[in-house]
Short mmCIF file of C-alpha atoms and ligand atoms in Angstrom, two decimals:
data_model
loop_
_atom_site.label_atom_id
_atom_site.label_comp_id
_atom_site.label_asym_id
_atom_site.label_seq_id
_atom_site.Cartn_x
_atom_site.Cartn_y
_atom_site.Cartn_z
CA MET A 4 -0.03 -0.15 0.11
CA ALA A 5 1.23 3.18 -0.83
CA GLN A 6 2.43 5.32 2.39
CA ARG A 7 -0.60 7.60 3.47
CA VAL A 8 -0.64 10.29 5.80
CA PHE A 9 -2.65 10.50 9.07
CA PHE A 10 -4.60 13.09 9.79
CA ALA A 11 -5.67 13.30 13.73
CA THR A 12 -8.94 15.20 14.50
CA SER A 13 -11.26 15.86 17.37
CA GLU A 14 -13.79 16.58 15.14
CA VAL A 15 -14.29 15.71 11.01
CA TYR A 16 -17.27 17.24 9.02
CA PRO A 17 -20.13 15.96 8.70
CA PHE A 18 -19.14 12.86 11.11
CA SER A 19 -18.45 15.98 13.87
CA LYS A 20 -17.81 19.85 13.28
CA SER A 21 -18.32 22.29 16.27
CA GLY A 22 -16.72 24.93 13.79
CA GLY A 23 -14.18 25.44 11.04
CA LEU A 24 -11.73 22.23 12.71
CA GLY A 25 -14.92 19.95 11.31
CA ASP A 26 -14.87 21.88 7.88
CA VAL A 27 -11.54 21.83 7.01
CA MET A 28 -10.62 18.50 8.17
CA GLY A 29 -14.12 17.34 6.00
CA ALA A 30 -12.68 18.46 2.84
CA LEU A 31 -8.16 18.84 3.13
CA PRO A 32 -8.09 15.00 3.55
CA GLU A 33 -10.18 14.33 0.33
CA ALA A 34 -8.31 17.25 -1.95
CA MET A 35 -4.64 15.26 -1.14
CA GLN A 36 -5.81 12.00 -2.25
CA LYS A 37 -6.91 13.86 -5.82
CA ASN A 38 -3.47 15.46 -5.60
CA GLY A 39 -1.43 12.48 -5.36
CA GLN A 40 -0.88 11.70 -1.45
CA PRO A 41 -2.94 9.32 0.11
CA ALA A 42 -4.33 10.20 2.98
CA ALA A 43 -6.92 8.41 5.78
CA VAL A 44 -8.37 10.36 8.87
CA ILE A 45 -8.33 9.54 12.65
CA SER A 46 -11.12 11.01 15.20
CA PRO A 47 -12.91 9.76 18.11
CA PHE A 48 -16.34 8.05 17.89
CA TYR A 49 -18.98 10.23 20.11
CA GLY A 50 -22.05 9.59 21.29
CA ARG A 51 -24.16 12.58 19.08
CA ILE A 52 -22.18 11.90 15.72
CA SER A 53 -23.88 11.43 12.55
CA THR A 54 -23.15 8.60 10.74
CA GLY A 55 -26.31 8.03 9.63
CA ASN A 56 -25.74 7.84 5.48
CA TYR A 57 -22.49 5.66 6.54
CA ARG A 58 -21.71 2.59 6.23
CA LEU A 59 -19.84 1.82 9.67
CA ARG A 60 -17.45 -2.13 10.16
CA LEU A 61 -15.66 -2.82 12.94
CA THR A 62 -12.07 -2.96 11.65
CA VAL A 63 -10.40 -3.79 15.35
CA PRO A 64 -12.55 -4.71 18.20
CA ASP A 65 -9.81 -4.59 20.63
CA LEU A 66 -6.30 -2.71 19.96
CA PRO A 67 -4.73 -2.65 22.73
CA VAL A 68 -3.97 1.39 23.84
CA GLY A 69 -0.96 0.88 26.22
CA TYR A 70 1.11 1.98 28.87
CA PRO A 71 0.49 4.32 31.16
CA TRP A 72 -2.76 2.78 31.72
CA ALA A 73 -3.35 -0.72 32.78
CA PRO A 74 -4.89 -3.23 30.71
CA ILE A 75 -7.52 -1.14 28.21
CA THR A 76 -8.42 -1.24 24.34
CA ALA A 77 -10.51 0.64 22.39
CA SER A 78 -12.88 -0.55 19.09
CA VAL A 79 -11.79 1.09 16.01
CA TYR A 80 -15.10 1.68 13.08
CA GLU A 81 -14.11 2.50 9.56
CA THR A 82 -15.72 4.13 7.32
CA THR A 83 -15.23 6.31 3.51
CA HIS A 84 -15.93 9.10 2.87
CA ASN A 85 -15.31 10.29 -0.74
CA GLY A 86 -12.37 7.95 -1.23
CA VAL A 87 -10.51 8.89 2.15
CA PRO A 88 -11.02 6.03 4.78
CA LEU A 89 -11.83 6.77 8.33
CA PHE A 90 -11.11 5.57 11.18
CA PHE A 91 -13.05 6.42 14.84
CA ILE A 92 -11.86 5.50 18.02
CA ASP A 93 -14.38 4.52 20.30
CA ARG A 94 -14.51 3.54 23.85
CA ALA A 95 -17.40 4.65 25.41
CA GLU A 96 -16.33 6.05 28.97
CA TYR A 97 -14.63 8.60 27.07
CA PHE A 98 -15.95 9.37 23.61
CA ASP A 99 -20.53 8.81 24.07
CA ARG A 100 -21.88 11.50 25.19
CA ARG A 101 -24.09 14.47 24.06
CA HIS A 102 -20.85 17.16 23.53
CA TYR A 103 -17.75 16.62 21.95
CA TYR A 104 -15.29 19.38 24.65
CA ASN A 105 -18.46 20.29 27.61
CA ASP A 106 -21.53 20.80 29.25
CA PRO A 107 -23.21 23.79 28.18
CA ASN A 108 -24.57 23.72 31.86
CA LYS A 109 -21.82 22.55 33.13
CA GLY A 110 -18.27 23.41 31.57
CA ASP A 111 -15.33 21.81 30.68
CA TYR A 112 -15.52 17.23 31.28
CA PHE A 113 -13.05 17.52 33.62
CA ASP A 114 -11.39 14.69 32.00
CA ASN A 115 -10.94 16.06 28.61
CA ALA A 116 -7.03 15.63 29.23
CA GLU A 117 -7.68 12.33 29.69
CA ARG A 118 -9.68 11.93 27.03
CA PHE A 119 -7.86 13.55 24.60
CA ILE A 120 -4.54 11.81 26.20
CA PHE A 121 -6.08 8.29 24.88
CA PHE A 122 -7.41 9.14 21.83
CA CYS A 123 -3.60 10.06 21.69
CA ARG A 124 -2.39 6.81 22.25
CA ALA A 125 -5.36 4.81 20.64
CA ALA A 126 -3.98 6.74 17.42
CA VAL A 127 -0.31 5.34 17.65
CA ALA A 128 -1.39 2.56 19.12
CA LEU A 129 -3.86 1.91 15.54
CA MET A 130 -0.94 3.23 12.95
CA GLU A 131 1.20 0.43 14.44
CA HIS A 132 -1.15 -2.37 14.21
CA PHE A 133 -1.91 -1.70 10.90
CA GLY A 134 2.32 -2.31 9.66
CA VAL A 135 3.32 0.52 7.44
CA PRO A 136 4.65 3.81 8.69
CA PRO A 137 2.97 6.34 8.07
CA VAL A 138 4.68 9.27 5.06
CA ALA A 139 3.47 11.92 7.88
CA VAL A 140 1.18 12.24 11.32
CA HIS A 141 -0.41 15.51 10.29
CA ALA A 142 -2.50 16.24 14.15
CA HIS A 143 -4.78 19.20 14.57
CA ASP A 144 -5.10 20.78 17.62
CA TRP A 145 -4.73 20.90 20.93
CA GLN A 146 -6.79 17.09 21.24
CA ALA A 147 -4.10 16.09 18.42
CA ALA A 148 -1.10 17.51 19.92
CA MET A 149 0.11 14.98 21.55
CA LEU A 150 0.82 12.41 19.05
CA PRO A 151 3.71 14.69 17.45
CA ALA A 152 5.47 14.54 20.56
CA TYR A 153 4.91 10.20 21.30
CA ILE A 154 6.33 10.05 17.99
CA TYR A 155 9.45 12.36 18.84
CA PHE A 156 9.72 10.14 21.95
CA LEU A 157 9.04 6.32 20.12
CA ARG A 158 11.63 7.38 16.98
CA ARG A 159 14.14 6.40 19.75
CA SER A 160 13.50 3.37 19.97
CA SER A 161 10.67 1.83 17.96
CA PRO A 162 12.42 1.79 13.68
CA PHE A 163 8.49 1.81 12.87
CA TRP A 164 8.32 5.13 13.45
CA ALA A 165 12.13 6.08 12.16
CA SER A 166 11.30 7.76 8.87
CA THR A 167 7.48 9.61 9.66
CA GLY A 168 7.30 13.26 9.66
CA THR A 169 4.91 14.59 12.02
CA VAL A 170 3.17 18.29 11.12
CA PHE A 171 1.02 20.09 14.26
CA THR A 172 -1.31 22.54 12.72
CA ILE A 173 -2.97 25.43 14.60
CA HIS A 174 -6.51 25.97 13.90
CA ASN A 175 -6.41 28.24 16.91
CA LEU A 176 -3.68 28.78 19.42
CA ALA A 177 -6.33 30.55 22.25
CA PHE A 178 -8.00 26.75 22.57
CA GLN A 179 -4.46 25.18 24.56
CA GLY A 180 -5.61 22.42 26.66
CA ARG A 181 -4.29 23.10 29.44
CA PHE A 182 -4.40 21.21 32.77
CA SER A 183 -2.98 19.72 36.32
CA SER A 184 0.93 18.84 36.04
CA ARG A 185 -0.41 15.99 37.69
CA LEU A 186 -1.60 14.75 35.37
CA PHE A 187 1.56 14.61 33.19
CA GLU A 188 2.58 11.92 35.34
CA SER A 189 0.78 9.09 33.80
CA CYS A 190 0.68 10.67 29.98
CA GLY A 191 3.78 7.38 28.87
CA LEU A 192 6.17 10.79 28.22
CA PRO A 193 9.78 10.26 29.64
CA ARG A 194 9.90 12.58 32.68
CA GLU A 195 12.57 15.18 30.15
CA ALA A 196 9.59 16.52 28.39
CA TRP A 197 8.69 18.08 31.25
CA ASN A 198 10.41 22.10 31.01
CA VAL A 199 10.10 25.15 29.31
CA ALA A 200 11.12 24.23 26.10
CA GLY A 201 8.62 20.93 26.85
CA VAL A 202 4.99 20.50 27.70
CA GLU A 203 5.49 22.48 30.90
CA PHE A 204 3.75 26.35 30.60
CA PHE A 205 3.61 28.34 34.26
CA GLY A 206 3.90 25.33 35.89
CA ASP A 207 0.97 23.68 34.41
CA PHE A 208 1.13 20.84 30.92
CA ASN A 209 -0.08 22.42 28.00
CA LEU A 210 -1.06 19.86 25.03
CA LEU A 211 -1.13 22.43 22.34
CA LYS A 212 2.50 23.11 23.32
CA SER A 213 4.05 19.65 23.08
CA GLY A 214 2.54 20.10 19.70
CA ILE A 215 4.32 22.87 19.19
CA ALA A 216 7.52 21.45 20.76
CA TYR A 217 7.45 18.32 19.28
CA ALA A 218 6.63 18.02 15.31
CA ASP A 219 8.70 18.10 12.76
CA ALA A 220 6.70 20.90 11.27
CA VAL A 221 4.14 23.57 12.95
CA THR A 222 1.44 25.29 10.39
CA THR A 223 -0.96 27.94 10.85
CA VAL A 224 -4.06 28.65 8.64
CA SER A 225 -3.52 31.46 7.70
CA PRO A 226 0.31 33.74 6.42
CA SER A 227 -1.19 36.83 8.66
CA TYR A 228 -2.14 34.58 11.63
CA ALA A 229 1.31 32.67 11.37
CA ARG A 230 2.98 36.24 12.18
CA GLU A 231 0.45 37.71 13.64
CA ILE A 232 1.55 34.76 16.60
CA LEU A 233 5.02 35.63 17.24
CA THR A 234 4.15 38.50 18.88
CA GLU A 235 3.08 39.23 22.43
CA LYS A 236 -0.41 40.60 21.01
CA TYR A 237 -1.68 37.38 19.44
CA GLY A 238 0.57 35.02 21.20
CA CYS A 239 -1.88 33.76 23.94
CA GLY A 240 1.65 32.66 26.31
CA LEU A 241 3.11 30.66 23.44
CA ASP A 242 5.17 33.11 21.25
CA GLY A 243 8.11 32.67 22.88
CA ILE A 244 7.96 28.75 21.64
CA LEU A 245 6.65 30.02 18.72
CA ARG A 246 9.94 32.31 18.03
CA GLN A 247 12.28 29.69 18.63
CA ARG A 248 10.28 26.97 16.37
CA GLU A 249 9.91 29.66 13.50
CA LEU A 250 12.14 28.03 10.91
CA TYR A 251 9.96 25.50 11.78
CA LEU A 252 6.79 27.39 11.41
CA TYR A 253 4.68 27.74 8.49
CA GLY A 254 1.03 29.56 7.10
CA ILE A 255 -0.98 28.06 4.71
CA LEU A 256 -4.29 29.34 3.69
CA ASN A 257 -7.37 27.04 4.14
CA GLY A 258 -9.36 26.62 1.90
CA ALA A 259 -13.14 26.46 1.73
CA ASP A 260 -15.30 23.39 0.27
CA TYR A 261 -16.88 24.47 -2.38
CA THR A 262 -18.49 21.12 -3.17
CA ILE A 263 -20.46 21.82 0.10
CA TRP A 264 -20.24 26.03 -0.32
CA ASN A 265 -21.56 26.48 -3.26
CA PRO A 266 -25.47 28.66 -4.21
CA GLU A 267 -25.53 27.31 -7.40
CA ASP A 268 -26.22 23.34 -5.97
CA ASP A 269 -26.87 24.70 -2.11
CA PRO A 270 -29.59 21.94 -1.08
CA TYR A 271 -30.57 23.93 1.87
CA LEU A 272 -31.64 26.91 -0.43
CA PRO A 273 -34.72 27.66 -1.33
CA ARG A 274 -33.56 28.65 -4.37
CA HIS A 275 -30.39 28.88 -6.58
CA TYR A 276 -28.40 31.40 -7.31
CA SER A 277 -25.01 32.21 -9.61
CA ALA A 278 -22.90 35.58 -10.31
CA SER A 279 -25.15 34.92 -14.13
CA ASP A 280 -28.34 35.11 -12.54
CA LEU A 281 -28.42 37.11 -8.51
CA SER A 282 -32.42 36.37 -9.11
CA GLY A 283 -32.33 33.38 -6.23
CA LYS A 284 -30.08 35.65 -4.16
CA ARG A 285 -33.18 37.96 -3.49
CA GLU A 286 -35.73 35.01 -3.43
CA CYS A 287 -32.95 33.71 -0.48
CA LYS A 288 -33.37 36.47 1.28
CA ASP A 289 -37.57 37.07 0.56
CA ALA A 290 -37.45 34.07 2.72
CA LEU A 291 -35.71 34.29 5.43
CA ILE A 292 -37.97 37.76 5.82
CA SER A 293 -40.87 35.69 6.22
CA GLU A 294 -38.98 32.73 8.12
CA PHE A 295 -38.20 35.18 10.46
CA GLY A 296 -41.30 37.93 10.38
CA LEU A 297 -39.06 40.40 9.32
CA ASP A 298 -40.18 43.92 8.14
CA PRO A 299 -41.20 43.98 4.77
CA ARG A 300 -39.42 46.93 4.30
CA LEU A 301 -35.97 45.41 4.53
CA ARG A 302 -36.23 44.12 1.07
CA ASP A 303 -35.12 46.38 0.20
CA ARG A 304 -33.07 47.51 2.24
CA PRO A 305 -29.47 46.30 3.51
CA ILE A 306 -30.02 42.58 5.81
CA LEU A 307 -26.47 42.56 7.32
CA GLY A 308 -25.43 38.54 9.10
CA PHE A 309 -23.34 37.25 11.79
CA ILE A 310 -22.50 33.69 12.37
CA GLY A 311 -20.88 32.54 14.38
CA ARG A 312 -19.32 31.46 18.22
CA MET A 313 -20.62 33.66 20.50
CA ARG A 314 -17.02 34.93 22.05
CA GLY A 315 -15.49 37.47 22.35
CA GLN A 316 -13.07 35.99 19.61
CA LYS A 317 -15.84 36.53 17.07
CA GLY A 318 -16.92 40.33 18.31
CA ILE A 319 -19.70 39.29 19.09
CA ASP A 320 -19.70 42.15 22.02
CA ILE A 321 -19.04 44.69 19.89
CA LEU A 322 -21.76 43.78 17.66
CA ASN A 323 -24.20 43.50 20.48
CA ASP A 324 -22.90 47.67 21.06
CA ILE A 325 -23.59 48.78 18.17
CA ILE A 326 -27.08 47.72 17.25
CA PRO A 327 -28.80 50.49 18.50
CA ASP A 328 -27.10 52.61 16.32
CA LEU A 329 -27.25 50.30 13.29
CA MET A 330 -31.66 50.59 13.62
CA SER A 331 -30.42 54.12 12.43
CA LEU A 332 -29.26 53.38 9.14
CA ASP A 333 -32.46 51.81 8.37
CA VAL A 334 -30.81 47.81 8.31
CA GLY A 335 -31.92 44.22 9.45
CA VAL A 336 -29.64 41.72 11.52
CA VAL A 337 -29.69 38.88 11.68
CA ALA A 338 -27.54 37.03 13.93
CA LEU A 339 -26.57 32.71 14.90
CA GLY A 340 -24.74 31.58 17.07
CA GLU A 341 -23.82 29.65 20.94
CA GLY A 342 -21.97 31.23 22.60
CA ASN A 343 -21.10 32.89 26.03
CA PRO A 344 -25.12 33.35 27.84
CA VAL A 345 -24.39 36.87 28.14
CA HIS A 346 -23.47 37.88 24.38
CA GLU A 347 -26.34 35.48 23.59
CA ALA A 348 -28.69 36.98 26.21
CA LYS A 349 -28.20 40.59 24.87
CA ILE A 350 -28.66 39.47 21.42
CA LEU A 351 -32.13 38.22 22.21
CA GLU A 352 -33.46 41.36 23.93
CA HIS A 353 -32.17 43.34 21.24
CA MET A 354 -34.49 40.91 19.13
CA ASP A 355 -36.49 41.90 21.27
CA THR A 356 -36.41 46.02 21.80
CA TYR A 357 -36.08 45.55 17.78
CA ARG A 358 -38.63 43.50 16.22
CA GLY A 359 -38.73 43.44 12.96
CA ARG A 360 -35.29 44.26 12.68
CA VAL A 361 -33.16 42.21 14.33
CA ALA A 362 -33.49 38.46 14.42
CA ALA A 363 -31.39 35.76 16.32
CA VAL A 364 -31.28 31.70 16.96
CA VAL A 365 -28.97 31.11 19.48
CA GLY A 366 -27.87 27.64 18.48
CA TYR A 367 -26.37 25.68 15.89
CA THR A 368 -28.01 25.36 13.07
CA GLU A 369 -26.04 23.74 10.11
CA ASP A 370 -29.33 24.45 7.31
CA LEU A 371 -29.94 28.20 8.53
CA ALA A 372 -26.28 28.82 8.66
CA HIS A 373 -26.14 28.50 4.51
CA ARG A 374 -29.52 29.79 4.07
CA MET A 375 -28.37 33.51 6.47
CA GLN A 376 -25.06 33.32 3.86
CA ALA A 377 -27.64 33.05 0.46
CA ALA A 378 -30.18 35.67 2.29
CA SER A 379 -27.96 38.29 3.67
CA ASP A 380 -27.01 41.50 1.82
CA LEU A 381 -23.92 42.22 4.27
CA PHE A 382 -21.82 39.79 6.46
CA LEU A 383 -19.90 41.31 10.09
CA MET A 384 -16.72 39.49 11.17
CA PRO A 385 -15.35 41.91 13.66
CA SER A 386 -13.36 39.36 14.77
CA ARG A 387 -10.52 40.57 18.24
CA TYR A 388 -8.70 37.49 16.23
CA GLU A 389 -9.39 35.05 13.68
CA PRO A 390 -6.96 32.11 12.60
CA CYS A 391 -8.20 31.78 9.00
CA GLY A 392 -11.93 32.04 9.37
CA LEU A 393 -14.17 30.32 7.43
CA THR A 394 -17.26 31.53 7.02
CA GLN A 395 -15.62 35.37 5.06
CA MET A 396 -15.16 32.50 2.61
CA TYR A 397 -18.29 31.18 2.13
CA ALA A 398 -20.33 34.48 2.71
CA LEU A 399 -17.45 35.70 -0.73
CA ARG A 400 -18.44 33.24 -2.79
CA TYR A 401 -22.52 34.03 -1.88
CA GLY A 402 -22.01 37.46 -3.05
CA THR A 403 -22.39 38.58 0.32
CA ILE A 404 -19.51 41.17 1.39
CA PRO A 405 -17.49 41.14 3.98
CA ILE A 406 -17.30 43.69 6.91
CA ALA A 407 -14.23 42.65 9.02
CA THR A 408 -11.66 43.17 10.96
CA ALA A 409 -7.96 43.47 9.87
CA ALA A 410 -7.04 40.00 11.48
CA GLY A 411 -5.53 36.70 9.82
CA GLY A 412 -7.07 34.78 7.51
CA LEU A 413 -9.53 37.88 6.72
CA ARG A 414 -6.86 39.52 5.76
CA ASP A 415 -5.62 36.97 3.44
CA THR A 416 -8.92 36.54 1.80
CA ILE A 417 -10.57 39.99 1.62
CA ILE A 418 -9.57 42.27 -0.77
CA PRO A 419 -9.91 45.84 0.99
CA TRP A 420 -12.16 49.05 -0.31
CA PRO A 421 -12.18 51.31 -1.58
CA GLY A 422 -10.68 50.04 -4.81
CA GLU A 423 -10.63 48.11 -8.64
CA GLU A 424 -10.50 44.75 -6.72
CA ALA A 425 -12.49 45.64 -3.89
CA THR A 426 -14.57 42.38 -2.34
CA GLY A 427 -15.45 43.69 1.32
CA TYR A 428 -14.71 46.50 4.06
CA ILE A 429 -12.15 45.32 6.46
CA PHE A 430 -11.33 47.39 9.51
CA THR A 431 -8.54 48.73 11.75
CA GLU A 432 -9.85 47.89 15.68
CA PRO A 433 -11.68 45.98 17.02
CA ASP A 434 -13.69 48.46 18.62
CA PRO A 435 -17.14 50.11 18.46
CA VAL A 436 -16.53 53.52 16.25
CA ASP A 437 -14.26 51.56 13.56
CA PHE A 438 -16.91 48.54 13.21
CA LEU A 439 -19.49 51.76 12.92
CA ARG A 440 -17.39 53.34 10.14
CA ALA A 441 -17.06 50.43 8.13
CA ILE A 442 -20.74 49.66 8.40
CA GLY A 443 -21.49 52.87 7.44
CA ASP A 444 -19.33 52.85 4.32
CA ALA A 445 -21.14 49.82 3.21
CA VAL A 446 -24.24 50.67 3.48
CA ASP A 447 -23.28 54.21 2.10
CA VAL A 448 -22.57 52.08 -1.30
CA TRP A 449 -25.21 49.34 -1.38
CA THR A 450 -27.87 52.59 -1.05
CA ARG A 451 -25.93 55.15 -2.55
CA ASP A 452 -23.60 53.60 -5.75
CA PRO A 453 -26.41 50.27 -6.31
CA GLY A 454 -24.15 49.26 -9.53
CA GLY A 455 -20.78 49.46 -7.55
CA HIS A 456 -22.04 46.94 -4.44
CA HIS A 457 -23.31 44.70 -7.37
CA GLN A 458 -19.77 44.81 -9.77
CA MET A 459 -18.15 44.01 -5.39
CA VAL A 460 -20.87 41.33 -5.76
CA LEU A 461 -19.95 39.97 -9.26
CA ARG A 462 -16.31 40.15 -7.89
CA ALA A 463 -16.49 38.47 -4.82
CA MET A 464 -18.16 35.31 -6.36
CA ARG A 465 -15.49 34.72 -7.98
CA GLN A 466 -12.87 34.24 -5.43
CA SER A 467 -12.06 31.49 -5.34
CA PHE A 468 -9.90 29.47 -2.11
CA THR A 469 -9.71 25.49 -3.29
CA TRP A 470 -7.34 23.78 -1.28
CA ASP A 471 -5.62 22.47 -4.12
CA LYS A 472 -2.64 24.91 -3.54
CA SER A 473 -2.26 24.51 -0.27
CA CYS A 474 -2.98 20.90 -0.09
CA ARG A 475 0.09 21.21 -2.48
CA GLU A 476 2.44 23.13 0.35
CA TYR A 477 1.15 20.71 2.40
CA ILE A 478 2.79 17.91 0.41
CA ASP A 479 5.67 19.85 0.50
CA ILE A 480 5.81 20.08 3.96
CA TYR A 481 5.90 16.68 4.24
CA ARG A 482 8.31 15.94 1.51
CA LYS A 483 11.07 18.86 3.49
CA ILE A 484 10.15 16.91 6.89
CA ARG A 485 11.07 13.67 5.97
CA LEU A 486 14.53 14.41 4.29
CA ARG A 487 15.75 15.95 8.24
CA LEU A 488 15.24 12.65 9.50
P1 LIG B 273 -14.13 28.79 13.97
O1 LIG B 273 -13.78 27.76 13.55
O2 LIG B 273 -13.67 30.21 14.49
O3 LIG B 273 -15.64 28.63 14.62
P2 LIG B 273 -14.73 29.69 11.32
O4 LIG B 273 -15.05 31.28 10.36
O5 LIG B 273 -13.15 29.44 10.69
O6 LIG B 273 -14.80 29.54 12.23
O7 LIG B 273 -15.51 28.18 10.63
C1 LIG B 273 -17.21 28.15 11.14
C2 LIG B 273 -17.81 27.40 10.80
O8 LIG B 273 -18.78 26.83 11.74
C3 LIG B 273 -18.63 27.40 9.68
O9 LIG B 273 -19.50 26.98 8.66
C4 LIG B 273 -19.77 28.65 10.35
O10 LIG B 273 -20.48 28.44 9.49
C5 LIG B 273 -19.95 27.34 11.71
N1 LIG B 273 -20.89 27.69 12.12
C6 LIG B 273 -20.73 27.91 13.56
N2 LIG B 273 -20.89 28.41 14.39
C7 LIG B 273 -22.46 27.50 14.09
C8 LIG B 273 -23.97 27.98 14.09
N3 LIG B 273 -24.08 28.51 15.46
N4 LIG B 273 -24.69 27.09 13.35
C9 LIG B 273 -24.13 26.73 12.43
N5 LIG B 273 -23.39 26.44 12.01
C10 LIG B 273 -22.41 27.58 12.82
#
């Protein structure tokens, strides 16, 4: 069998998804295969995983996972999605839960460290079980970050791992998987990993840091974010070790999966449309106005959409702050997301106050996200930082003009107004004043220069962030790191 790259991830669309990581892992492995690099995915078998349309096969009933636990096993289920083999690690006590990482009412699961350390160790055991060393192991985010560390130390004693490169991708540096030092004792890494150049972080055990410290290459999801995280402002305390590893740090822009996000054939939309005929977009807008009971006058005024986690990172509080001002611009606002209960309550309060002008849905609804992308005229992303951001890429394809901060991947994907090439509005500081000014510009163009707005929509829809280029960059990294082994 040709040597595969194994992706280890805590989310993979369409089986599991809580944000961009799920989307990326649903698309990148398939693109890898199309670019000539065989790939497979390893992910946990959650209780809430959606396997409806897939035939799952129990491939390894009792995979011994080994030290540091007493004899303990995982069951491994296999399926195929778009030609990519997926392996789900099943151990009910860890993964058979309603949520992936936390209980919305009680916070993070108390045993997250144990759960995802188990996941990483089971992934090592599974790859050894297959008997063919992978060309590379590509781990994503803190939940899979122990894998590069395990392989780093295994190489010393196990010829099996001698020629396998490891890549660690950071999708969001703020989520680090930081736990008590006590948990290090039972993670199975040698004592020498416990130091500031290893997994220790201010006396705690930091799983993300193990990926940064021990992977052969570290990547993040846009060139701008790769530069930003080297600074104290965006480094989340890890800028020091990232600077130490700068030679092996790459910024590779995520792609968008246009087989799923395309207004020409999106199954969730009431009407399809394309750049050559935008009438369907109007109908999508009318349908959303009816569905949400919005003022019909908004048919002729811009609707501003927000889709994302309702957390400080996404600037939902900044949006909440300016909603009263937005009302004087005579626009509609629709928001979808879940997160911090304070922000959720605030947007719902606005909905009450500005009935017919503001609509908000607190929750996670895949199909509504698609319909809102199509129905909105402008798309709001006042993020305080944004590693890559996928929703603005989707918005562009749906002809919904983004208004976003000059952060990370937003800067790398939106061409700022004014200018002949503009595809969106960029503002510098994630604060209410700048945000409001940028929205004011966009609404002004929409109102006074419909032709200009229309041209911008057409340009936006022509933007293409495919996975092919990113894939080739990853494949090149796999090759480079193996030369160094
Ligand atoms: P992040 O990964 O930081 O959350 P991204 O922009 O990279 O942000 O990706 C977010 C993904 O999650 C997009 O596919 C978006 O449509 C989806 N999403 C976010 N919140 C919701 C929600 N409440 N309901 C449905 N989809 C959502």
